[in-house]
mmCIF file of C-alpha atoms and ligand atoms in Angstrom:
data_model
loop_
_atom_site.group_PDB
_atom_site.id
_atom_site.type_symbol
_atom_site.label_atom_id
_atom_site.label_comp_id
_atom_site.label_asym_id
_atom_site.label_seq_id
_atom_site.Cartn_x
_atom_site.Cartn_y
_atom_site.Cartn_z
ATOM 1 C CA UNK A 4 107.891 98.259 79.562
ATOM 2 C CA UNK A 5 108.563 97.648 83.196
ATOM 3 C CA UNK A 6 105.559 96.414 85.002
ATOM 4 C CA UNK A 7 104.194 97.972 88.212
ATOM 5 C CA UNK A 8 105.089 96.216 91.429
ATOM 6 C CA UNK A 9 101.255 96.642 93.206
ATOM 7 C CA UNK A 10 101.631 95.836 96.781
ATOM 8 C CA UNK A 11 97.906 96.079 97.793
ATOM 9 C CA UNK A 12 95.673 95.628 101.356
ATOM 10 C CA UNK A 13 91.709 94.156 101.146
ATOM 11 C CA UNK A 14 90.681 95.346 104.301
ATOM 12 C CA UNK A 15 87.620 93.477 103.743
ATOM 13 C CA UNK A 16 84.676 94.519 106.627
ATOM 14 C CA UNK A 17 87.001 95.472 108.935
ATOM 15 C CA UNK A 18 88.119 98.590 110.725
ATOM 16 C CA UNK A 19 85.976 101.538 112.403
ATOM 17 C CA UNK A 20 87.777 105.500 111.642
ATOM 18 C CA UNK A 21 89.807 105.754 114.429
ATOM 19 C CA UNK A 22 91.537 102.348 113.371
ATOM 20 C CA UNK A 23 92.088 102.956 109.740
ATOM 21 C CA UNK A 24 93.437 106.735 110.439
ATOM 22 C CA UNK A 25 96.233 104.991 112.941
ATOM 23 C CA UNK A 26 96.919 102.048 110.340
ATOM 24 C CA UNK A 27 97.411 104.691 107.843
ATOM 25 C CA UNK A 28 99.386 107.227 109.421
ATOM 26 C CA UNK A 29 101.548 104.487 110.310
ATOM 27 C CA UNK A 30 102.333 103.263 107.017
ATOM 28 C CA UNK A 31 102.770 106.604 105.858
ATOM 29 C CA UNK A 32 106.312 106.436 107.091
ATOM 30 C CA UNK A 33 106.856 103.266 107.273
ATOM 31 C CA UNK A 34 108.262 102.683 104.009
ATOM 32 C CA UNK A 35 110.475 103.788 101.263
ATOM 33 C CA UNK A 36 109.003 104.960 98.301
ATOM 34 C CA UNK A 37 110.727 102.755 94.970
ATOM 35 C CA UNK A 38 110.332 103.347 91.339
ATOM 36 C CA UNK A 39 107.964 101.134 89.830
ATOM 37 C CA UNK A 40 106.091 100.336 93.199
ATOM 38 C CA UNK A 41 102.250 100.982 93.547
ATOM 39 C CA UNK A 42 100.945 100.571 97.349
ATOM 40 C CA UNK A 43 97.127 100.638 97.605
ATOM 41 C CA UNK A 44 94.891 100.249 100.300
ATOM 42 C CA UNK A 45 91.511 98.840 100.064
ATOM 43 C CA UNK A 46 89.026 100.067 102.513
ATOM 44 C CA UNK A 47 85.362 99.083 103.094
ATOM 45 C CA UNK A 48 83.140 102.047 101.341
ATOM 46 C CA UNK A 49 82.129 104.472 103.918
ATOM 47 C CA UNK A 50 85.922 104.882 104.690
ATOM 48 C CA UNK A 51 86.676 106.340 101.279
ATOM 49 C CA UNK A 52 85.732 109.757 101.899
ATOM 50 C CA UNK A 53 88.594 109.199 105.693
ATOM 51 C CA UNK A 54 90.969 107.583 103.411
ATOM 52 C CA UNK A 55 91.155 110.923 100.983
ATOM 53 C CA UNK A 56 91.915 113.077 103.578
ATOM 54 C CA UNK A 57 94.275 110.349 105.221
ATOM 55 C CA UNK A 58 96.458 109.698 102.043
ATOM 56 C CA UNK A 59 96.177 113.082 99.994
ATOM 57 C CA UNK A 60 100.186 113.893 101.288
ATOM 58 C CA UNK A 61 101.211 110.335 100.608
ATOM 59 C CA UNK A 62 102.298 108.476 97.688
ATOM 60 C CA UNK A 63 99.645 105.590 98.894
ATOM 61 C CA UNK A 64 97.121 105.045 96.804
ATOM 62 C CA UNK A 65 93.265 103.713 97.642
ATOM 63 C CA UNK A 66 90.364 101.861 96.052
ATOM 64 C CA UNK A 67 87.280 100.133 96.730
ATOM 65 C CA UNK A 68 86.766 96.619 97.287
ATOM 66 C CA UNK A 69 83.810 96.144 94.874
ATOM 67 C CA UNK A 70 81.147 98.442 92.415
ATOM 68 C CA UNK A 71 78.285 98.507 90.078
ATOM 69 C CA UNK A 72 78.502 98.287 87.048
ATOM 70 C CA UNK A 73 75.758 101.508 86.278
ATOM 71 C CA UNK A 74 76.307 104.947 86.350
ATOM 72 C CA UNK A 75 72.977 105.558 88.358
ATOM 73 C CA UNK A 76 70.051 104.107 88.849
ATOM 74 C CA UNK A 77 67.783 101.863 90.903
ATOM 75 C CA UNK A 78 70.687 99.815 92.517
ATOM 76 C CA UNK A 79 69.974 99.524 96.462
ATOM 77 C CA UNK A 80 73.382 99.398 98.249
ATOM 78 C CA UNK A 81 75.559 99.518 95.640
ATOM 79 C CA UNK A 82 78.539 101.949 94.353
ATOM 80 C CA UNK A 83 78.871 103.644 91.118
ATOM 81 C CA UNK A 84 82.298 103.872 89.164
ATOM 82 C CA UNK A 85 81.557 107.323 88.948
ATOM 83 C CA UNK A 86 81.043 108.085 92.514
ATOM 84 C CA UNK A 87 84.494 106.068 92.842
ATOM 85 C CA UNK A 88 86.102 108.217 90.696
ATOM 86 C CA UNK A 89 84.671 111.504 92.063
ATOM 87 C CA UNK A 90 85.827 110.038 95.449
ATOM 88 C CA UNK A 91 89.374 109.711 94.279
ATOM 89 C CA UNK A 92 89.875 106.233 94.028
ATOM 90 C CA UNK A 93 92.733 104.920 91.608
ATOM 91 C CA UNK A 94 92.028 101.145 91.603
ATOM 92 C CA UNK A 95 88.603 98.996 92.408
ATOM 93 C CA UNK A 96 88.933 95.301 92.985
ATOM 94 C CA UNK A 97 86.391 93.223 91.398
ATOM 95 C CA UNK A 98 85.475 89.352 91.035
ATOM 96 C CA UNK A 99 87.250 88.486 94.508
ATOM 97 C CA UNK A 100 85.925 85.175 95.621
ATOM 98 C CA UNK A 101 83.815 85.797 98.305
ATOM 99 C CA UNK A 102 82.254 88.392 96.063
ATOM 100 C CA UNK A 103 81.983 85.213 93.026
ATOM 101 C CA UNK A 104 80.957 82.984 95.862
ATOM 102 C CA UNK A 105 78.659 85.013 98.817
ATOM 103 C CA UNK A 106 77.158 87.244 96.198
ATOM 104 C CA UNK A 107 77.297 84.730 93.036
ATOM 105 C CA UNK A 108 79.050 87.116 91.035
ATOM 106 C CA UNK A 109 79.289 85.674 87.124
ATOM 107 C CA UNK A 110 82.058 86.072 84.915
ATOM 108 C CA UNK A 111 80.050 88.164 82.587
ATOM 109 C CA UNK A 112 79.453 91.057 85.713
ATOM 110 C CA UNK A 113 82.938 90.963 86.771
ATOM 111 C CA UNK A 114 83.397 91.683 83.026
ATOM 112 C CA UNK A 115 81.107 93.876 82.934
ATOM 113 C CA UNK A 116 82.506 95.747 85.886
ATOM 114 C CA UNK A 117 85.811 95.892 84.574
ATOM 115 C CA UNK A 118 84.568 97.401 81.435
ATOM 116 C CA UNK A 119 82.618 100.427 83.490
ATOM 117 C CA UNK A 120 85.683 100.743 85.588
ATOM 118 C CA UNK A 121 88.255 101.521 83.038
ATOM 119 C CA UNK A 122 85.381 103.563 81.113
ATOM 120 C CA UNK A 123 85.854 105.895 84.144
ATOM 121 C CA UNK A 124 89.823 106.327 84.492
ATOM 122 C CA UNK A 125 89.828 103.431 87.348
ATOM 123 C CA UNK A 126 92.194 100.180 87.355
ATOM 124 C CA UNK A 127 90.493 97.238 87.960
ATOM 125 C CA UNK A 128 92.028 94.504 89.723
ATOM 126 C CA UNK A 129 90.322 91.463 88.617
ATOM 127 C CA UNK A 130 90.666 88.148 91.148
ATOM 128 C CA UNK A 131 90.553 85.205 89.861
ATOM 129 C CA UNK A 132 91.354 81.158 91.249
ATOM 130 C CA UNK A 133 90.148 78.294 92.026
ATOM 131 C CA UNK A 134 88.733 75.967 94.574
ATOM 132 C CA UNK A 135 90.816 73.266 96.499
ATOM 133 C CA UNK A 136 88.303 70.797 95.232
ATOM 134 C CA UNK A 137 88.321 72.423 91.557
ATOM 135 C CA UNK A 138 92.523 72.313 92.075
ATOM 136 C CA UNK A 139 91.861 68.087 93.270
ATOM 137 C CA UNK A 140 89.615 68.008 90.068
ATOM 138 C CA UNK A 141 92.351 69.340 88.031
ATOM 139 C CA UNK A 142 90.140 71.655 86.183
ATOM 140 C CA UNK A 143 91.754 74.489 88.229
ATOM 141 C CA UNK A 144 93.469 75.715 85.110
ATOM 142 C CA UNK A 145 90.363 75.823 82.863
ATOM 143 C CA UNK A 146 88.130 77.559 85.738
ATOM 144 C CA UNK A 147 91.045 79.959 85.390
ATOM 145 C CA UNK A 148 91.430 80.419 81.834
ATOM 146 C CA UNK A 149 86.983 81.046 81.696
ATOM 147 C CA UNK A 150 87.738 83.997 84.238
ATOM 148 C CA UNK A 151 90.700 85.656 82.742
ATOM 149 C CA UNK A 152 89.272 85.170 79.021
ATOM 150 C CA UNK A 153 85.669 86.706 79.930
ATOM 151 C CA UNK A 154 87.604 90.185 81.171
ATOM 152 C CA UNK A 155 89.001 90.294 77.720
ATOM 153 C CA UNK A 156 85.982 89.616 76.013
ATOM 154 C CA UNK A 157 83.912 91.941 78.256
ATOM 155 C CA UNK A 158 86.608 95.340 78.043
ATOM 156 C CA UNK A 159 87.262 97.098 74.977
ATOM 157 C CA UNK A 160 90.625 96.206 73.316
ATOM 158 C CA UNK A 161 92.042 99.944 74.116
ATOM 159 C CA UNK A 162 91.265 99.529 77.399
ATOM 160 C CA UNK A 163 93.309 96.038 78.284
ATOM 161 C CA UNK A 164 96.969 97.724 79.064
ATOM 162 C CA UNK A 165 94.763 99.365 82.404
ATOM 163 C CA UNK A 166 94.269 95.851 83.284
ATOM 164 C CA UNK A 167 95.673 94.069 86.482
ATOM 165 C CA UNK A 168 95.027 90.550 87.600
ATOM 166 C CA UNK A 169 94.807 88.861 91.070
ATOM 167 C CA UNK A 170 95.847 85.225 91.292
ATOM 168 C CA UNK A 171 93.743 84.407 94.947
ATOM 169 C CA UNK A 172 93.561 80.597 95.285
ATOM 170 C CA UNK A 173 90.484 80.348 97.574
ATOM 171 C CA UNK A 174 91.634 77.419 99.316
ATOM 172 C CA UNK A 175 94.876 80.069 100.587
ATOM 173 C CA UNK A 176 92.531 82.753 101.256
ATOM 174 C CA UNK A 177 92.305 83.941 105.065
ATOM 175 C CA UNK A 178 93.341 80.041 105.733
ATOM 176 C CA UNK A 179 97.088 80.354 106.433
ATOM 177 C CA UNK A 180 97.859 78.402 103.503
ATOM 178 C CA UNK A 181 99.761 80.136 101.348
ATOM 179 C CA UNK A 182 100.275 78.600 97.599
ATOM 180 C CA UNK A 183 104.142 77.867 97.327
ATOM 181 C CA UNK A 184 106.105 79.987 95.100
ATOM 182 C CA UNK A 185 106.341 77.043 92.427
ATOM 183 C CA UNK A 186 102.412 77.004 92.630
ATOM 184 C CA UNK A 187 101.840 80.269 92.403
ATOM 185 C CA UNK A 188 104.289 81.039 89.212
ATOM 186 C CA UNK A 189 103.153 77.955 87.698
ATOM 187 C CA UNK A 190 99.737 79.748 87.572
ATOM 188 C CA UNK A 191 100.970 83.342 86.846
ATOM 189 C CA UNK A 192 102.680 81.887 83.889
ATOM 190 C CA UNK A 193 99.763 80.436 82.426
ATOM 191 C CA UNK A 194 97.542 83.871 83.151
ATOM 192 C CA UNK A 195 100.428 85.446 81.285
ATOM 193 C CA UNK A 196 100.259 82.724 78.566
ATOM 194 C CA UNK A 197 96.249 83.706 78.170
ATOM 195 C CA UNK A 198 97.167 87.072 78.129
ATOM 196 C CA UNK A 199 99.478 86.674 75.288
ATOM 197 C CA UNK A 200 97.611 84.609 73.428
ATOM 198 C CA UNK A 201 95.147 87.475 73.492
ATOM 199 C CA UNK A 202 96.655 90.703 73.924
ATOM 200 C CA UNK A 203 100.599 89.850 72.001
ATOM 201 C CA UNK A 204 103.374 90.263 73.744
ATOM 202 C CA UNK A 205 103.330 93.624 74.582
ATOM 203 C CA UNK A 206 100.502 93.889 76.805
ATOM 204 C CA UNK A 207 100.947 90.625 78.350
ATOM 205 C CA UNK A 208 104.542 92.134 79.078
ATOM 206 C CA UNK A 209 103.334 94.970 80.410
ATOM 207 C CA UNK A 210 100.340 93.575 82.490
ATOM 208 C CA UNK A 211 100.538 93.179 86.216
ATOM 209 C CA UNK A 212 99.386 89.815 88.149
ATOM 210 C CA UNK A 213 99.308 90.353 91.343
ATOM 211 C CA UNK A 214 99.138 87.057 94.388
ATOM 212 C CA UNK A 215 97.116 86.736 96.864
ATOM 213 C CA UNK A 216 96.341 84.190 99.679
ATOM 214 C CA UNK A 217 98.126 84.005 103.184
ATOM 215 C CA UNK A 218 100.707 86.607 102.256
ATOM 216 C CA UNK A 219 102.688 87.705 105.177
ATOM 217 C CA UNK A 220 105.984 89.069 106.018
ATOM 218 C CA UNK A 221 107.546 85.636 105.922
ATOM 219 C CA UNK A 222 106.318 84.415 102.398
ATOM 220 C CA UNK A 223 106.453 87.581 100.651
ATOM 221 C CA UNK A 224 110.162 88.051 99.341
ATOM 222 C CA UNK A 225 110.291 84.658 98.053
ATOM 223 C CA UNK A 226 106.444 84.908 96.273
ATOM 224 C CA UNK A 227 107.809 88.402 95.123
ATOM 225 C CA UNK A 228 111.159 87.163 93.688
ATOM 226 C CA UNK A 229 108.821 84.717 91.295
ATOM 227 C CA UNK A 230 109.519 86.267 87.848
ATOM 228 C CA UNK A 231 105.413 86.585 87.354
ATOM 229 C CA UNK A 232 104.647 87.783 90.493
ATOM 230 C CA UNK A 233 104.025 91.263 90.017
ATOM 231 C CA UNK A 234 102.524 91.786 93.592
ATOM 232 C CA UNK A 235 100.756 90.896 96.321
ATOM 233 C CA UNK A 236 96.882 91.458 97.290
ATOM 234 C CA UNK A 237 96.966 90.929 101.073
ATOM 235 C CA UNK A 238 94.264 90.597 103.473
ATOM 236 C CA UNK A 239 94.529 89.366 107.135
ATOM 237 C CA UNK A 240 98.518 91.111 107.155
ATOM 238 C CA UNK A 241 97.294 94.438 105.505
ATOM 239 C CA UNK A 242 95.474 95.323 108.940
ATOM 240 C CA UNK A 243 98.542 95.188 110.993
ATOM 241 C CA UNK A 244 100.730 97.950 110.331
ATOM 242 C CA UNK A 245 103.895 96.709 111.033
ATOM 243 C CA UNK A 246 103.131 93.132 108.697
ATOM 244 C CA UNK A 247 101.877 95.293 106.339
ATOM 245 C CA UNK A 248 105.052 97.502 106.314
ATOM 246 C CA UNK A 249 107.701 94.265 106.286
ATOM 247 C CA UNK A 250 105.359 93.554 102.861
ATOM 248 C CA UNK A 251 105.830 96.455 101.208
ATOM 249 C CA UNK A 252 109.634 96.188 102.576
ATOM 250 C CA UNK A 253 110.226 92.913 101.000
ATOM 251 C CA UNK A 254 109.772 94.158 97.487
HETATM 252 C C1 LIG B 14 92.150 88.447 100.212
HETATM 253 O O1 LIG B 14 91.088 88.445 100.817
HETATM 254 O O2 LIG B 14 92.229 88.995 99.107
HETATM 255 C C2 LIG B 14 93.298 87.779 100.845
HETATM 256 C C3 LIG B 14 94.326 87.511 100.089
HETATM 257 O O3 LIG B 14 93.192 87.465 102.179
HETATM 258 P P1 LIG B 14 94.339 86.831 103.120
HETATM 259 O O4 LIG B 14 95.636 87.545 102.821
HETATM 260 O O5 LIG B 14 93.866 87.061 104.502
HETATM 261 O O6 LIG B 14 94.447 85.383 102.762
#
């Protein structure tokens, strides 16, 4: 099975309406629609219900940047799965860093997470990666391995083949830095290993890992042309229209 090519933008806290309609619209027609290629945009939460009406006569998908893991209940502030779903949303990311690191977010919730995600039709993108001092420590691969191997342990075995990954070295996130291409495959390749070792070869064949730190017009043909680089989750680039575009164009 082919995997899906998931060119995706984390908005993070940024943009007001007027600025995510015109970013939109923009990329709208900005690109050419490919076989096998998945463009999602990530906005913050109380743009979902903009994004909808934005996107419903594109072939752009949307998500949100983080949930609960509860259908309902006494959970100040936070987002349901179901809500997500009722809201149209085709992918949710979940365990991003500064979500793991502002909000100490466990392995076991971004399990837990994932599980209630796929429970409700939605894709979870799950980020994992390590630490420039955990990457000096060289435990960078173990850290890894805990992350990816908790997801598995956490959703049910039917569920796994609805599973994408996010390889986000923090160090490379929203620092310029970008991992090199050797880096970055060296890593992929040992998510895929884990996955195999798990899943078989079918799944871990058929699962998408997606990169994501510092991408940017310039980087992303060569991180794309990486044989387990199945993506790219962008931040900073995904606000400008015309980087954003030149992304998505160098797939
Ligand atoms: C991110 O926040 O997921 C990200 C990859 O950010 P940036 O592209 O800005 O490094």
């Amino acid at each position: 099975m082919a995997r899906k090519t998931i060119i995706a933008g984390n908005w993070k806290m940024n943009l007001l309406p007027e600025e995510g309609e015109m970013l939109v619209v923009s990329l709208k027609t900005a690109f050419e629609n490919k076989k096998n290629l998945e463009v999602v945009v990530f906005p913050p939460i109380g743009l979902i219900p903009f994004a909808r009406e934005w996107i419903y006569d594109s072939v752009i998908r949307y998500g949100a940047q983080n949930c609960w893991h509860e259908v309902s209940g006494p959970y100040t502030g936070e987002t349901s799965p179901e809500l997500l779903k009722s809201l149209g949303c085709s992918y949710c990311l979940v365990g991003h860093s500064e979500r793991r690191e502002i909000f100490e977010e466990s392995n076991e919730l971004v399990g837990r997470k994932s599980q209630a995600l796929v429970e409700m039709g939605i894709i979870p993108i799950v980020c994992v990666g390590e630490s420039l001092a955990e990457r000096e420590a060289a435990i960078h691969f173990e850290k890894i391995q805990q992350q990816v191997e908790s997801v598995f342990e956490a959703v049910e075995k039917e569920s796994w083949i609805h599973l994408v990954f996010a390889y986000e070295p923090i160090w490379a996130i929203g620092t310029g830095k970008t991992a090199t291409p050797k880096q970055a495959e060296e890593i992929h390749q040992f998510i895929r290993k884990i996955i195999r070792q798990k899943s078989g070869d079918v799944l871990a064949d058929a699962i998408s890992i997606l990169y994501g730190g510092s991408a940017k017009p310039g980087n992303a043909e060569e991180l794309l042309a990486q044989d387990n680089i199945d993506g790219l989750l962008v931040g900073g680039a995904s606000l400008v229209a015309e980087d954003f575009s030149n992304i998505i164009k160098a797939y």
